XYZ file of C-alpha atoms in Angstrom:
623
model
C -49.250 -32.178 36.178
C -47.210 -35.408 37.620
C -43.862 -35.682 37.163
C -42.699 -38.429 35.722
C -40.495 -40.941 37.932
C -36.442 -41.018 38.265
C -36.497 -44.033 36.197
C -38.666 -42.739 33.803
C -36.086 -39.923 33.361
C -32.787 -42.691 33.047
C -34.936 -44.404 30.373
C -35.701 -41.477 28.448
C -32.226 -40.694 28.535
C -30.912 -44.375 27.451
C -33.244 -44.689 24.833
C -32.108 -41.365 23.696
C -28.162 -42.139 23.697
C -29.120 -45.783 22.225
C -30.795 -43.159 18.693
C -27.579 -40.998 18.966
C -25.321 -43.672 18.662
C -27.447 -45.745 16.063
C -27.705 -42.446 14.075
C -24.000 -41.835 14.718
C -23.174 -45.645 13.386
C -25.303 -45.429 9.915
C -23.270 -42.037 9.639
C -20.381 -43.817 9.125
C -21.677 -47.184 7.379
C -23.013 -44.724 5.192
C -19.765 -42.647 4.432
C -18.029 -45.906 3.941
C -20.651 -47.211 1.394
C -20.528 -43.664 -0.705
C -16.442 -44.460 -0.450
C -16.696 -48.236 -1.596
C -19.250 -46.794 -4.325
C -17.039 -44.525 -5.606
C -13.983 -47.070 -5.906
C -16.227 -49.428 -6.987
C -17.475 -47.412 -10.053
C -13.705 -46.693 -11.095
C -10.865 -49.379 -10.163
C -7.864 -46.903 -10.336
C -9.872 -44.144 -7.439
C -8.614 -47.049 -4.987
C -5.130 -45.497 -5.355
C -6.191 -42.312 -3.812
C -6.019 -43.512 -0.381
C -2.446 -44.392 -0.700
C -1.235 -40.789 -2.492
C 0.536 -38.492 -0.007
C -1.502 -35.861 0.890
C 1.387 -32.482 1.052
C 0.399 -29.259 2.750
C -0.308 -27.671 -0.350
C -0.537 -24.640 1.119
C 2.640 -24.102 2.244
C 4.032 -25.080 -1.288
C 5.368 -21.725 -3.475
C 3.979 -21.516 -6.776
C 6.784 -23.086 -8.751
C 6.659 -26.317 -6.101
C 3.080 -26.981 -6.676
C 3.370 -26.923 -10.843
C 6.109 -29.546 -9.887
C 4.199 -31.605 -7.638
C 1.199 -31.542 -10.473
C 3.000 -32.752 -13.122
C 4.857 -35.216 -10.627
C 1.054 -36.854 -9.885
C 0.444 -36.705 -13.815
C 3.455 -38.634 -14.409
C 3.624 -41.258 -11.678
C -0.378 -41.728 -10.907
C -3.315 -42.464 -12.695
C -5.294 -39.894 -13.685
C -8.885 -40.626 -11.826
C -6.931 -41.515 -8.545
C -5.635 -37.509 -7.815
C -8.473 -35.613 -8.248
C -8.971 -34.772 -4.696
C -5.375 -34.093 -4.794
C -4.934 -31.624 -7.989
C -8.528 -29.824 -7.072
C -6.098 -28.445 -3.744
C -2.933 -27.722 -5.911
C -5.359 -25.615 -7.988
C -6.879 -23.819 -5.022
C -3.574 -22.837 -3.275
C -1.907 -22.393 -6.667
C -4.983 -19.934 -7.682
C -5.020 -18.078 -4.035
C -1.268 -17.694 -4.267
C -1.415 -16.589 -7.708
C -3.884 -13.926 -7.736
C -2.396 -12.958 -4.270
C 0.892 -11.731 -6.622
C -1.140 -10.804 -9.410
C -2.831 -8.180 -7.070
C 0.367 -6.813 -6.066
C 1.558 -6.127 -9.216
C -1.773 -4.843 -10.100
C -1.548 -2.304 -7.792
C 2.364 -1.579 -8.284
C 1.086 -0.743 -11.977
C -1.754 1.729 -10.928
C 0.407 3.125 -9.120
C 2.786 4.059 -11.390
C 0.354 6.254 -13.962
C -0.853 3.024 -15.435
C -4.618 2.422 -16.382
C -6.435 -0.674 -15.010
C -7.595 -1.419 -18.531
C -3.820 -1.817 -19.785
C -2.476 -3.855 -17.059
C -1.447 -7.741 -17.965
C 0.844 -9.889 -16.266
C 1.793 -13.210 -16.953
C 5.043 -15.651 -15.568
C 6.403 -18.721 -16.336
C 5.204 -20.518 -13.692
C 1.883 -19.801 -13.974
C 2.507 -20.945 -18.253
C 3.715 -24.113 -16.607
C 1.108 -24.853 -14.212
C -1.633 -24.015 -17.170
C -0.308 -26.494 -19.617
C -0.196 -29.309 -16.892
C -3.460 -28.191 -15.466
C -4.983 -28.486 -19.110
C -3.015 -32.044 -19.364
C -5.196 -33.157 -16.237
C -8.624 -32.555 -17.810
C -8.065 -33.749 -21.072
C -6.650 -36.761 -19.275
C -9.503 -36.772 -17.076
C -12.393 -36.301 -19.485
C -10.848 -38.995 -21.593
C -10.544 -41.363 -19.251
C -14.187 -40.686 -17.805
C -15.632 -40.692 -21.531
C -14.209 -44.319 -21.619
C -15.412 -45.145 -18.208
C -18.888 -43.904 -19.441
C -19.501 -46.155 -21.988
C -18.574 -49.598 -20.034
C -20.308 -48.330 -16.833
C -23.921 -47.797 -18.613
C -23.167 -51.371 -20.066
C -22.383 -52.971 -16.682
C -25.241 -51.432 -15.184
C -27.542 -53.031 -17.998
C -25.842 -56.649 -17.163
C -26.157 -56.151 -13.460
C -30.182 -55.572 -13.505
C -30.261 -58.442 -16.101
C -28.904 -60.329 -13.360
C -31.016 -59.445 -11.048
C -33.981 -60.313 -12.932
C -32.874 -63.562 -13.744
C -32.508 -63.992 -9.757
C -36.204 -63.330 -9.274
C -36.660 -65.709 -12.206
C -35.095 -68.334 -9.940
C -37.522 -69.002 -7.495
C -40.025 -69.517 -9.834
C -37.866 -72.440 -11.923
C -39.735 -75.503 -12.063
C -36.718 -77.622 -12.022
C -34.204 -80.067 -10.008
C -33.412 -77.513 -7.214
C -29.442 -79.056 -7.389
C -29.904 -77.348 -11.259
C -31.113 -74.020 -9.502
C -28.897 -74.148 -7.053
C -26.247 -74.121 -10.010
C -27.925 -71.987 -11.799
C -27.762 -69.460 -8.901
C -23.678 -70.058 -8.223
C -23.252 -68.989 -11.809
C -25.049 -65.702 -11.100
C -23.388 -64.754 -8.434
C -20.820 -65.526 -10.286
C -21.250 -63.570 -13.242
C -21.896 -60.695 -10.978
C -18.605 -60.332 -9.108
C -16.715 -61.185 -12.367
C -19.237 -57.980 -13.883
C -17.335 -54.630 -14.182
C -18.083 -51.084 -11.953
C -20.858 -49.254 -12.265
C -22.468 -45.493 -11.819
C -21.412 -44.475 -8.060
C -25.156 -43.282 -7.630
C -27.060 -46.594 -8.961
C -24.015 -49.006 -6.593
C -25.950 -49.526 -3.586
C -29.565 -49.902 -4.547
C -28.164 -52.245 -7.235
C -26.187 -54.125 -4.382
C -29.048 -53.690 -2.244
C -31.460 -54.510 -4.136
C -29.071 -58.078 -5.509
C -28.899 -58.496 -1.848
C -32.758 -58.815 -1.164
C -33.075 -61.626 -4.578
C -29.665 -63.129 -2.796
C -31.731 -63.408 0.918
C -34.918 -64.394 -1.466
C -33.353 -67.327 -3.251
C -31.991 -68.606 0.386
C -35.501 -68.459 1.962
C -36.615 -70.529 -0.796
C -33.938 -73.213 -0.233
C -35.588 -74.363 2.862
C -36.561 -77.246 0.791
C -32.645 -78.337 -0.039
C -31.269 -76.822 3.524
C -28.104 -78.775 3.011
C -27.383 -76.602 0.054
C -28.513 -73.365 1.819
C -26.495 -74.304 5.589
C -23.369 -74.821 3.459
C -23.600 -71.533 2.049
C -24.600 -70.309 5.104
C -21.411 -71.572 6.694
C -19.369 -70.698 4.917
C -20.768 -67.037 4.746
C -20.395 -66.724 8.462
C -16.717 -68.288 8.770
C -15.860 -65.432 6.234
C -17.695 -62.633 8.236
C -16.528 -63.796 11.366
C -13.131 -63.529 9.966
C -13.659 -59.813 8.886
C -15.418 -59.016 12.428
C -11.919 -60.622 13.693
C -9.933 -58.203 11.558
C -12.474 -55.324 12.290
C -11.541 -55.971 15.779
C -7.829 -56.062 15.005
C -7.275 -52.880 13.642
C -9.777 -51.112 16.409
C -6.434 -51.476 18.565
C -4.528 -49.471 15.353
C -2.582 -46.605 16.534
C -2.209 -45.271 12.744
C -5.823 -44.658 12.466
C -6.137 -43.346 9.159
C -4.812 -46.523 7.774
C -7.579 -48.877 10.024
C -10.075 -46.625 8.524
C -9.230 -47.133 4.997
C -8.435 -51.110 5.447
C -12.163 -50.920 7.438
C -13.976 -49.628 3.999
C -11.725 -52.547 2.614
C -13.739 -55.055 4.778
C -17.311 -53.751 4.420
C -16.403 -53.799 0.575
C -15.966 -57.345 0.774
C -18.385 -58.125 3.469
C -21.138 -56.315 0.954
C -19.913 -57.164 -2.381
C -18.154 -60.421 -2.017
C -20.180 -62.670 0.522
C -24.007 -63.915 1.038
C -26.206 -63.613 3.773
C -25.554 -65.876 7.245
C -28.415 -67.936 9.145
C -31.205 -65.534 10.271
C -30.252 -66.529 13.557
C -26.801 -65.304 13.379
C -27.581 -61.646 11.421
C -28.299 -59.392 13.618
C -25.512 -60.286 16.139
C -22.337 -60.486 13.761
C -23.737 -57.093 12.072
C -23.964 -55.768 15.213
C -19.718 -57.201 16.503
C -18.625 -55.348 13.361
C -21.042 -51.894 13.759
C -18.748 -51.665 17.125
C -15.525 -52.251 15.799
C -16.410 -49.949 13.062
C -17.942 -47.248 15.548
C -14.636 -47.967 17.751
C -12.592 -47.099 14.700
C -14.343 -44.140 13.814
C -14.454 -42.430 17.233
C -10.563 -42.577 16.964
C -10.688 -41.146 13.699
C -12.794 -38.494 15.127
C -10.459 -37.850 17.611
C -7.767 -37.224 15.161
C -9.786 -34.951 13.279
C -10.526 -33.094 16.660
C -6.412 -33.330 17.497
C -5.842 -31.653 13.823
C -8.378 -29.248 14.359
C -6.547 -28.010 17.281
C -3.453 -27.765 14.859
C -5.202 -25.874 12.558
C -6.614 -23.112 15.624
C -3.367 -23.272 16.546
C -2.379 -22.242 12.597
C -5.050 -19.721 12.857
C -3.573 -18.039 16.128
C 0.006 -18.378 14.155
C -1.576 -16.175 11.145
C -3.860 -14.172 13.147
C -0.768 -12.935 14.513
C 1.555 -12.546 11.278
C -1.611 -10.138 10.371
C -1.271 -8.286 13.712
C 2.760 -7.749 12.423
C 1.830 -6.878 9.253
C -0.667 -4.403 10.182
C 2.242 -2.323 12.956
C 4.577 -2.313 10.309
C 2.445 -0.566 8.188
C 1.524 1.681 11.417
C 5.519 2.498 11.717
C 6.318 6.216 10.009
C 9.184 5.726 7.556
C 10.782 8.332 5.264
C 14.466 6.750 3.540
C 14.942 4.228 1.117
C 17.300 1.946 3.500
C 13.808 2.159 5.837
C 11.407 1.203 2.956
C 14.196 -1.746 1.997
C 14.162 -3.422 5.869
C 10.299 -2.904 5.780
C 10.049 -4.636 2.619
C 12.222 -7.500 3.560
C 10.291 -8.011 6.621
C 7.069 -7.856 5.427
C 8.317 -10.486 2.734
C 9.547 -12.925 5.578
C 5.892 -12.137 7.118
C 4.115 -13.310 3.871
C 6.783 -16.470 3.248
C 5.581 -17.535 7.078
C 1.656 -17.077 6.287
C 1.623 -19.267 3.423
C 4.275 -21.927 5.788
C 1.713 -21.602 8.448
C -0.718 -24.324 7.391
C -4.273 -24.963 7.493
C -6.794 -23.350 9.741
C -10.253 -24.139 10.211
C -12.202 -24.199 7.036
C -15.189 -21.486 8.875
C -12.856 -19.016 9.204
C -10.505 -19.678 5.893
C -11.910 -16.613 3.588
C -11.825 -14.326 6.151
C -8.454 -14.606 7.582
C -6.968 -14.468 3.867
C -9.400 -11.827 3.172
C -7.698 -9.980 6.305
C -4.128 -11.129 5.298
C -4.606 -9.465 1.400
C -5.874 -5.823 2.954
C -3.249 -6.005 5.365
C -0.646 -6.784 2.553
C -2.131 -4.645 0.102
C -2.257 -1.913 3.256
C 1.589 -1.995 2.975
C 2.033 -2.204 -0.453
C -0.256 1.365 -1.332
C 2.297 2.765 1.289
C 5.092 1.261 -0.586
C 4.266 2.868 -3.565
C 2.807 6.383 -2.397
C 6.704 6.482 -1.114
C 8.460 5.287 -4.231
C 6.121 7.796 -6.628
C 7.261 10.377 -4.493
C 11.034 9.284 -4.694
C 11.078 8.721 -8.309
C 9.958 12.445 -8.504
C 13.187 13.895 -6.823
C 15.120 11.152 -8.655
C 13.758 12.676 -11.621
C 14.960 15.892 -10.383
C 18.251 14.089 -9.929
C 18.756 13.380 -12.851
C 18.050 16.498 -14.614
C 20.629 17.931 -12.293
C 23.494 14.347 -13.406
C 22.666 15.035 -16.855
C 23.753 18.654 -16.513
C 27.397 17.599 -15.431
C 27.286 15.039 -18.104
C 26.327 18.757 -20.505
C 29.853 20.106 -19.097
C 31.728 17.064 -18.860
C 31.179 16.507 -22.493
C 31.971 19.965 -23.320
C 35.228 20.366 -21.540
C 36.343 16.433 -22.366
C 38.566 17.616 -25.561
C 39.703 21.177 -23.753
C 43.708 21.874 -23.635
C 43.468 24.578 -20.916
C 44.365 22.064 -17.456
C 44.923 24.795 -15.487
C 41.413 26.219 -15.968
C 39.348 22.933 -16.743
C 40.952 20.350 -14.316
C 39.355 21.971 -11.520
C 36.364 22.309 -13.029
C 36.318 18.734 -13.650
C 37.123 17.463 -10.283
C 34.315 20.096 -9.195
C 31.763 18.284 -11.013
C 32.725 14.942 -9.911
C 32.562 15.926 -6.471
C 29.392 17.241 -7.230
C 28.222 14.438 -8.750
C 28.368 12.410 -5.571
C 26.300 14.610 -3.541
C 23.304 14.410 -5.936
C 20.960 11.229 -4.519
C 19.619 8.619 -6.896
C 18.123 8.335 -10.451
C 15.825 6.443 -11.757
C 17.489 2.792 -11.638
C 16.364 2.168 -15.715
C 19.241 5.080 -16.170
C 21.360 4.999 -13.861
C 23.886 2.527 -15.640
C 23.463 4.633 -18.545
C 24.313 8.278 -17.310
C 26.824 7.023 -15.341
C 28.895 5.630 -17.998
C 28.231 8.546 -20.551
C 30.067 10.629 -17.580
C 32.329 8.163 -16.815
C 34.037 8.258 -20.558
C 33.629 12.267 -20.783
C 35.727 12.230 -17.835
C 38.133 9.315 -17.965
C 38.665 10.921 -21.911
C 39.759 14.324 -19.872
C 41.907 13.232 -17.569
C 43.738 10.143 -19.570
C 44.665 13.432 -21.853
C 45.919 15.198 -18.941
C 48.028 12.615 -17.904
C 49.105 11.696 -21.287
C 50.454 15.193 -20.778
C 51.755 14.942 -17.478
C 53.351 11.707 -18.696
C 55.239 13.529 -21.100
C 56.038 16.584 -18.905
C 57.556 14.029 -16.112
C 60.110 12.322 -18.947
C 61.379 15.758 -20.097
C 61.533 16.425 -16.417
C 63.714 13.457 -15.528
C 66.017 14.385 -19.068
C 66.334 17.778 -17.447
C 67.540 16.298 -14.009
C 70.023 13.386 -15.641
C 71.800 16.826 -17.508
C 71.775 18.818 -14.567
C 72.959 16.335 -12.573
C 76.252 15.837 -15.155
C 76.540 19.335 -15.423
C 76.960 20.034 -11.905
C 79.390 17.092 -11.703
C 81.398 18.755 -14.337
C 80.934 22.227 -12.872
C 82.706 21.560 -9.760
C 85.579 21.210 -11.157
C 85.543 24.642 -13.044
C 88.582 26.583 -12.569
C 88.544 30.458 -13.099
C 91.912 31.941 -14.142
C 90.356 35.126 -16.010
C 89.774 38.875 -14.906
C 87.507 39.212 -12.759
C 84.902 40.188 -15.418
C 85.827 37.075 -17.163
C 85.330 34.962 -14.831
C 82.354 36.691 -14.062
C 81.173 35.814 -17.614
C 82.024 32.691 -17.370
C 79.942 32.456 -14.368
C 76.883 33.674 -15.987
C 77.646 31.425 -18.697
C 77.288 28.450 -16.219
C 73.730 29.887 -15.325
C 72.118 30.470 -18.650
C 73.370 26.829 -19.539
C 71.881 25.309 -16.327
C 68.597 27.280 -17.259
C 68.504 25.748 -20.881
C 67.727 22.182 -19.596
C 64.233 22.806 -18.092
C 62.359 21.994 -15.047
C 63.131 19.246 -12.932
C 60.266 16.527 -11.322
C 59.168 18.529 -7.500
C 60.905 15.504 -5.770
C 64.414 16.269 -7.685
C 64.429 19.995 -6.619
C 67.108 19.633 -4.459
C 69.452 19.595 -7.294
C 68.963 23.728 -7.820
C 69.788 23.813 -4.320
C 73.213 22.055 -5.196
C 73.623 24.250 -8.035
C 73.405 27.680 -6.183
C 75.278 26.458 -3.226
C 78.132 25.704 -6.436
C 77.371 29.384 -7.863
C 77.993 31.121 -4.613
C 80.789 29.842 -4.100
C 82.159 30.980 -7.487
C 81.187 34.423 -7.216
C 82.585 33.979 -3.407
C 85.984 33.661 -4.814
C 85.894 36.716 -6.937
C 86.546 40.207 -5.347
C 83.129 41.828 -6.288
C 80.879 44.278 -3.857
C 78.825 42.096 -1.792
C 75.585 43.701 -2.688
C 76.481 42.979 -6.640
C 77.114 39.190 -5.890
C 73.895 39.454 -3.753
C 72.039 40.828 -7.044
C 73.089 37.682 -9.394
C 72.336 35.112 -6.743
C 68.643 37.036 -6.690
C 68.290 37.382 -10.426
C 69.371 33.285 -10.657
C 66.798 32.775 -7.750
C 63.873 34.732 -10.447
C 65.026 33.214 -12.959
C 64.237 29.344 -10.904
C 60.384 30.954 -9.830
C 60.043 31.911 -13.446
C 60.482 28.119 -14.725
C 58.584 26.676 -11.883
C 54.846 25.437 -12.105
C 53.392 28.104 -10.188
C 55.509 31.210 -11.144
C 53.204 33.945 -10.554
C 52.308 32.466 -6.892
C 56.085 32.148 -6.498
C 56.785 35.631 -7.549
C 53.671 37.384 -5.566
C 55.155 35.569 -2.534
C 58.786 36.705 -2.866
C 57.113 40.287 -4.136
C 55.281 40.178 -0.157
C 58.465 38.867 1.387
C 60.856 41.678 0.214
C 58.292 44.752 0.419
C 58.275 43.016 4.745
C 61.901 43.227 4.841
C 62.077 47.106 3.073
C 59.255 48.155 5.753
C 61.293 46.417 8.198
C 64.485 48.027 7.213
C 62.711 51.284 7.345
C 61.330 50.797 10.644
C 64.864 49.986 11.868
C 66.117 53.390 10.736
C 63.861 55.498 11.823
C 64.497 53.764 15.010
C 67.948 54.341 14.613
C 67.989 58.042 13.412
C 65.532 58.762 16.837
C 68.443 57.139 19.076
C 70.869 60.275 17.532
C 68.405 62.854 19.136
C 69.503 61.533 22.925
C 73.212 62.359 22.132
C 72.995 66.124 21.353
C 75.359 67.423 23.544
C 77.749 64.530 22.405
C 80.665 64.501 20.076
C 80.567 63.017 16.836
C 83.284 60.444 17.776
C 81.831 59.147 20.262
C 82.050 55.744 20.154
C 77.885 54.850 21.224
C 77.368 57.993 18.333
C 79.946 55.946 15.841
C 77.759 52.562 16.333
C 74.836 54.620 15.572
C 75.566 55.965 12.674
C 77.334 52.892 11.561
C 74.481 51.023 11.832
C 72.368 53.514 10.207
C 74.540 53.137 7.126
C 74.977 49.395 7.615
C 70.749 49.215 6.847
C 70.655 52.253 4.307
C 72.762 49.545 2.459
C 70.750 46.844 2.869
C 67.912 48.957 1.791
C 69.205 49.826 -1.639
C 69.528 46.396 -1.818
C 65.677 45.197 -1.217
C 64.847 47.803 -3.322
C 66.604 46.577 -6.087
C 65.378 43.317 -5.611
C 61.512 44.551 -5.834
C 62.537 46.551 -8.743
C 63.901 43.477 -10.326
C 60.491 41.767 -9.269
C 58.463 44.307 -10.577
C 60.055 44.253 -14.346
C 59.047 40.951 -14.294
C 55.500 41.773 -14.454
């Protein structure tokens, strides 16, 4: 087999590139004709090129009803389709993204799938304006309908009356006219069906090129035309040309259908001569154009891998937080507020490629809805022990209650601070009661102790009345004089007691004044000539009488009980002690003066004795 040449092989390649790039060009003549056919058949879908296109996606729910009824409002209705078809898509994804959490939250807690409903505001919103749209829509289009079908009709009429030309047996200046006034009538001729535009235009083209060829008899007529056709189109090549050096080349591209529309629509053919090459000036600028609007689309693809990689990775969080072990509340709180930032940053993410869109939201959901079955396998396990919780809270409220109205304080105001301090150790309730049960034992308890202190209220004034008379009573009392008997005076003494006992209790930080009071006592019985151990009795049976009208009398009294049964063993001890000294002075006389101590001492603590025993005697009448 030969092989073919090296220049064989360069050919074959040119003539391969030369198809690619003619295929490449009627690409985009095409796209631009489909774009002019479309504005063509509806005035107002002009506007949509200059509507801000917003990442929609990145919008919350509540943002993107706003934005819809913003476009309503301030566009016309056929220019933001494009625009409202992506507000419903990310408004739809978004929505049935939340619709499948609480879906799930519902199942999860004992409902059944056939009961669950949910329904928001926002989505009530975005509904009504969404329904708005198409009745706008279909309104405006049912309008459209009619005029379109009609404008069609005149169009073809038009073009049969062009074919009708050439065959005009007439002054060719009166054909000539003839033929102005149908071109005429069809620019002045309304829009038409998008998919009858271009073989209509095409189609009034060919009867256009027609009725030229035939001019060749008036070519004065037909050069003028001519002429004036190629100024026009050399001005729009110039233009095409222009904007090829556009940095902003969105906006070249959408002036560039701009010029095709009126190189198609509004001008006639040129000189044969000059076809081919002014077509093929403006096929460059336009390829020129649309290679750097390729390029842009290539630059925002990168953007949206780069979006992808962004969200590829959110998933990767989302899927080791739901791989981390957690078993408190506070845990479940930080992993819920971090998965929430997680989800806020997917949707803020942006656009990625459109091959790989369902699959990385499909990914994002199961990842999402990964967490959220852990969520709520926790919480149904918490709300069981606060269930248990609050069997045990509405137990103390059962007591609290039924000691609220008691008058024993001594035996119920412990028991009420026990259950309070009980109360905070038990963990949390269900949060529907917990506002509830805690102000039903709130008011048991406040209604308890506000009677206590009522109480203690009282208490303190007859306290402070008991200190002012004491207080003027012991001014008065020091300047008692006794000039009796001795048993007079001792009366009179005793009289001073019972008095000082008649005015009650004192408050604890005025107790000093019964210390005042017995130092006063003493030293009236001090000045009388009585036996030391009688004196010693009245000051104890005074002292009684004080732990008798004190708060905590039986403490008061089982305390002084312990102290004086200490000092009698003591006492004892120091006797026997005493008594087993005598048995190292046998062979000594009794007046000796180490036997005379002895037994002085001996006597000194059998006193002392008779005394403590007296004292617990007193103590135990009491009882």
């Amino acid at each position: 087999m030969e092989k073919p040449n090296a220049n064989e092989n360069v050919e074959t390649d040119t003539e391969s590139k030369a198809v690619e790039t003619e295929k490449e060009e009627d690409e985009v003549i095409n796209e631009i004709e489909e774009s002019n056919a479309e504005d063509a058949e509806d005035e107002g879908n002009k506007e949509r090129h200059t509507i801000e296109v917003k990442e929609y996606d990145t919008m919350s729910l509540e943002a993107l009803a706003i934005e819809l009824e913003k476009l309503l409002k301030n566009e016309k209705v056929q220019a933001i389709k494009s625009h409202v078809d992506k507000i419903n898509t990310a408004f739809k994804t978004k929505f049935q993204a939340l619709i499948d959490e609480k879906k799930e939250e519902f199942l999860n807690d004992g409902g059944n799938e056939i009961d669950f409903y949910y329904s928001s505001p926002v989505q009530k919103r975005f509904k009504e304006a969404y329904k708005e749209y198409r009745k706008r829509l279909n309104e405006h289009y049912q309008s459209l309908e009619k005029n379109l079908k009609q404008n069609l009709a005149d169009k073809l009429e038009i073009i049969e009356e062009l074919k009708g030309l050439i065959n005009l047996e007439e002054n060719i200046n009166t054909t000539y006219k003839h033929f102005k006034e149908l071109q005429e009538r069809w620019r002045n001729t309304g829009p038409i069906p998008r998919d009858k535009y271009n073989n209509a235009w095409n189609s009034y083209h060919h009867h256009v090129e027609m009725f030229y060829d035939f001019l060749h008899l008036n070519r004065d007529l037909r050069d003028l035309d001519f002429k004036h056709n190629l100024e026009k189109k050399l001005m729009i090549i110039k233009r095409a040309e222009e904007l090829a050096q556009d940095d902003n080349v969105m906006r070249a591209f959408r002036e560039l259908q701009e010029l095709h529309k009126m190189w198609k629509e509004e001008l006639g053919p040129v000189a044969r001569e000059h076809r081919e090459e002014i077509w093929g000036r403006f096929k460059v600028a336009t390829k020129i154009i649309n290679d750097k609007r390729q390029l842009y689309y290539q630059e925002i693809d990168k953007v949206y891998e780069k979006n992808l990689e962004v969200k590829l990775q959110i998933i990767a969080d989302i899927e080791a937080i739901n791989n981390q072990e957690s078993k408190s509340h506070s845990a479940w709180q930080k992993k819920i507020k971090e998965i929430e930032a997680l989800r806020n940053a997917f949707f803020n993410a942006g656009k990625v490629p459109i091959k790989v869109n369902e699959s990385t939201w499909a990914k994002f959901k199961e990842s999402v809805r990964t967490f959220n079955r852990q969520k709520n396998a926790f919480y149904k396990g918490l709300k069981k022990e606060q269930y248990k919780n609050l069997q045990q809270k509405l137990e103390l409220i059962k007591i609290a209650e039924d000691n609220k109205d008691s008058d024993d304080f001594e035996a119920t105001t412990p028991l009420m601070k026990k259950i309070q301090s009980d109360w905070k150790k038990i963990g949390h309730v269900p949060r529907k009661d917990s506002d509830k049960i805690w102000k039903q034992f709130k008011s048991a308890c406040n209604s308890y102790f506000d009677k206590l202190h009522a109480k203690r209220n009282a208490a303190n004034q007859e306290n402070i009345d008991a200190f002012n008379k004491k207080n003027d009573f012991l001014n008065t009392l020091k300047d008692l004089k006794l000039t009796g008997t001795k048993d007079e005076n001792l009366a009179t003494i005793k009289e001073q007691i019972t008095a000082w006992r008649t005015f009650g209790k004192v408050p604890n930080d005025k107790r000093y004044i019964e210390g005042k009071f017995q130092k006063t006592i003493d030293g009236l019985l001090a000045s009388l000539e009585m036996d030391k151990n009688e004196i010693e009795m009245i000051k104890f049976e005074n002292k009684l009488d004080n732990i008798n009208t004190s708060d905590d009398d039986h403490r008061n009294l089982d305390n002084e009980r312990s102290f004086i049964r200490k000092k009698i063993d003591e006492v004892k001890s120091k006797i026997n002690q005493l008594e087993n000294n005598l048995q190292f002075f046998t062979n000594v006389d009794d007046d000796n003066p180490l036997v005379k101590e002895v037994h002085h001492n001996i006597d000194t603590h059998k006193d002392a004795l008779k005394l403590w025993k007296s004292k617990l005697q007193k103590i135990k009448d009491l009882y």
